[in-house]
Short mmCIF file of C-alpha atoms and ligand atoms in Angstrom, two decimals:
data_model
loop_
_atom_site.label_atom_id
_atom_site.label_comp_id
_atom_site.label_asym_id
_atom_site.label_seq_id
_atom_site.Cartn_x
_atom_site.Cartn_y
_atom_site.Cartn_z
CA MET H 1 111.83 -125.03 -79.72
CA LEU H 2 110.18 -123.95 -82.91
CA ASP H 3 106.69 -122.54 -82.98
CA ARG H 4 104.70 -124.91 -85.10
CA PRO H 5 102.22 -123.20 -87.46
CA ALA H 6 98.58 -124.16 -86.96
CA ALA H 7 97.08 -127.07 -88.85
CA VAL H 8 94.90 -126.20 -91.82
CA ASP H 9 91.74 -127.92 -93.10
CA THR H 10 92.82 -128.03 -96.74
CA TYR H 11 95.00 -130.58 -98.54
CA GLU H 12 97.46 -127.84 -99.47
CA HIS H 13 99.67 -126.82 -96.58
CA SER H 14 100.04 -123.15 -95.70
CA ALA H 15 103.07 -121.07 -96.59
CA ALA H 16 104.04 -120.96 -92.91
CA GLN H 17 103.90 -124.74 -92.73
CA ASP H 18 106.00 -124.98 -95.88
CA VAL H 19 108.69 -122.79 -94.33
CA PHE H 20 108.53 -124.69 -91.05
CA VAL H 21 108.76 -128.16 -92.57
CA HIS H 22 111.57 -127.26 -94.97
CA THR H 23 113.49 -125.50 -92.24
CA ARG H 24 113.03 -128.43 -89.89
CA ASP H 25 113.85 -131.17 -92.40
CA ARG H 26 116.12 -129.51 -94.98
CA THR H 27 116.59 -132.77 -96.91
CA CYS H 28 114.61 -135.89 -97.76
CA ARG H 29 113.75 -137.52 -94.44
CA PHE H 30 113.84 -141.06 -95.74
CA PRO H 31 116.44 -142.96 -93.69
CA GLY H 32 119.81 -142.81 -95.40
CA CYS H 33 118.68 -140.56 -98.25
CA GLY H 34 119.48 -136.97 -97.33
CA GLN H 35 118.79 -135.63 -100.82
CA ARG H 36 118.06 -131.93 -101.02
CA VAL H 37 114.41 -131.27 -101.70
CA GLY H 38 112.65 -128.54 -103.60
CA TRP H 39 110.06 -126.29 -102.08
CA ALA H 40 107.18 -128.42 -103.35
CA ASP H 41 108.03 -131.60 -101.52
CA ALA H 42 106.38 -131.34 -98.10
CA ASP H 43 104.29 -134.49 -98.06
CA HIS H 44 101.57 -135.89 -95.84
CA VAL H 45 102.96 -138.77 -93.78
CA ILE H 46 99.44 -140.13 -93.28
CA PRO H 47 97.71 -139.34 -96.59
CA HIS H 48 95.16 -136.56 -96.46
CA ALA H 49 92.69 -138.89 -98.19
CA HIS H 50 93.10 -141.32 -95.29
CA GLY H 51 92.36 -138.70 -92.68
CA GLY H 52 95.89 -137.43 -92.18
CA PRO H 53 95.79 -133.82 -91.00
CA THR H 54 97.57 -131.03 -92.84
CA ASP H 55 99.70 -130.33 -89.81
CA CYS H 56 103.47 -130.05 -89.43
CA ALA H 57 103.34 -133.18 -87.27
CA ASN H 58 102.05 -134.97 -90.38
CA LEU H 59 104.18 -133.27 -93.04
CA CYS H 60 107.74 -134.09 -93.95
CA CYS H 61 110.16 -133.53 -96.79
CA LEU H 62 110.68 -136.44 -99.16
CA CYS H 63 112.51 -136.51 -102.47
CA ARG H 64 110.59 -137.57 -105.57
CA SER H 65 111.61 -141.23 -105.32
CA HIS H 66 110.71 -141.58 -101.67
CA HIS H 67 107.52 -139.60 -102.05
CA ARG H 68 106.53 -142.07 -104.74
CA LEU H 69 107.47 -144.97 -102.48
CA GLN H 70 105.55 -143.46 -99.58
CA THR H 71 102.39 -142.90 -101.61
CA SER H 72 102.40 -146.05 -103.76
CA ALA H 73 103.92 -148.82 -101.63
CA PRO H 74 101.33 -149.74 -99.00
CA ASP H 75 103.65 -152.27 -97.35
CA TRP H 76 105.89 -149.45 -96.16
CA ARG H 77 104.66 -147.67 -93.06
CA PHE H 78 105.53 -144.06 -92.36
CA GLU H 79 104.80 -142.52 -88.97
CA MET H 80 105.85 -139.21 -87.53
CA SER H 81 105.75 -137.86 -84.01
CA ALA H 82 104.75 -134.30 -83.11
CA ASP H 83 108.42 -133.27 -82.85
CA GLY H 84 109.21 -134.49 -86.36
CA VAL H 85 110.82 -137.87 -85.67
CA LEU H 86 110.00 -140.04 -88.67
CA THR H 87 109.77 -143.81 -88.33
CA VAL H 88 109.75 -145.91 -91.48
CA THR H 89 108.86 -149.60 -91.30
CA THR H 90 109.83 -151.75 -94.27
CA PRO H 91 107.63 -154.58 -95.60
CA SER H 92 109.81 -157.06 -93.71
CA GLY H 93 109.25 -155.19 -90.44
CA THR H 94 112.60 -153.43 -90.14
CA THR H 95 112.20 -150.03 -88.51
CA ARG H 96 114.35 -147.00 -89.21
CA THR H 97 114.03 -143.65 -87.49
CA THR H 98 115.28 -140.27 -88.63
CA ARG H 99 115.27 -137.03 -86.68
CA PRO H 100 115.20 -133.51 -88.05
CA PRO H 101 118.57 -131.75 -87.97
CA GLY H 102 117.22 -129.55 -85.17
CA VAL H 103 118.40 -126.25 -86.57
CA ARG H 104 116.50 -123.17 -85.53
CA PRO H 105 114.57 -121.66 -88.41
CA PRO H 106 115.05 -118.06 -89.49
CA PRO H 107 112.45 -115.68 -88.06
CA PRO H 108 109.35 -115.22 -90.20
CA PRO H 109 109.91 -112.77 -93.07
CA GLU H 110 107.74 -110.03 -91.56
CA SER H 111 109.97 -109.79 -88.48
CA LEU H 112 113.28 -109.67 -90.36
CA PRO H 113 115.10 -106.35 -90.19
CA SER H 114 115.52 -104.51 -93.45
CA LEU H 115 118.35 -105.91 -95.51
CA ASP H 116 118.98 -102.56 -97.21
CA GLY H 117 121.91 -101.81 -94.95
CA GLY H 118 123.80 -104.93 -95.99
CA PRO H 119 124.94 -107.70 -93.66
CA PRO H 120 124.80 -106.73 -89.96
CA SER H 121 128.60 -106.89 -89.59
CA ASP H 122 128.98 -104.11 -92.14
CA ARG H 123 126.79 -101.70 -90.24
CA ALA H 124 128.37 -98.92 -88.22
CA GLU H 125 126.21 -99.51 -85.13
CA ASP H 126 127.53 -103.08 -84.94
CA ALA H 127 131.17 -102.03 -84.87
CA PRO H 128 132.97 -102.09 -81.50
CA PRO H 129 133.02 -98.62 -79.90
CA TYR H 130 136.83 -98.45 -79.60
ZN1 ZN A 1 114.80 -139.57 -100.58
#
């Protein structure tokens, strides 16, 4: 299980949250969309102005179109659980759920080994001894 970065008090999410949410979601989380998203598209599921926390349990990746839908179409309901399962309810009451791909994120940058030696498979100490 991923370590979720701490919530922050500001509207802007932290860099750690940005990495976490993009690693968790990878694409637009709107059901059936799957469009790749840029690094600026981690959005509040419950708007910050409406009391939604800046927490990974309230942030998800949406493409521009679905971000616009999410923020400007009040008849659509977006809800997300702590483990990133997003439930979207349409104006007619149809519910769709999407789950994050569940891929482990890379370790945080500060704990990565130096890349100066090239890919690990090219390094002498990784070669079989015989
Ligand atoms: Zn989308």
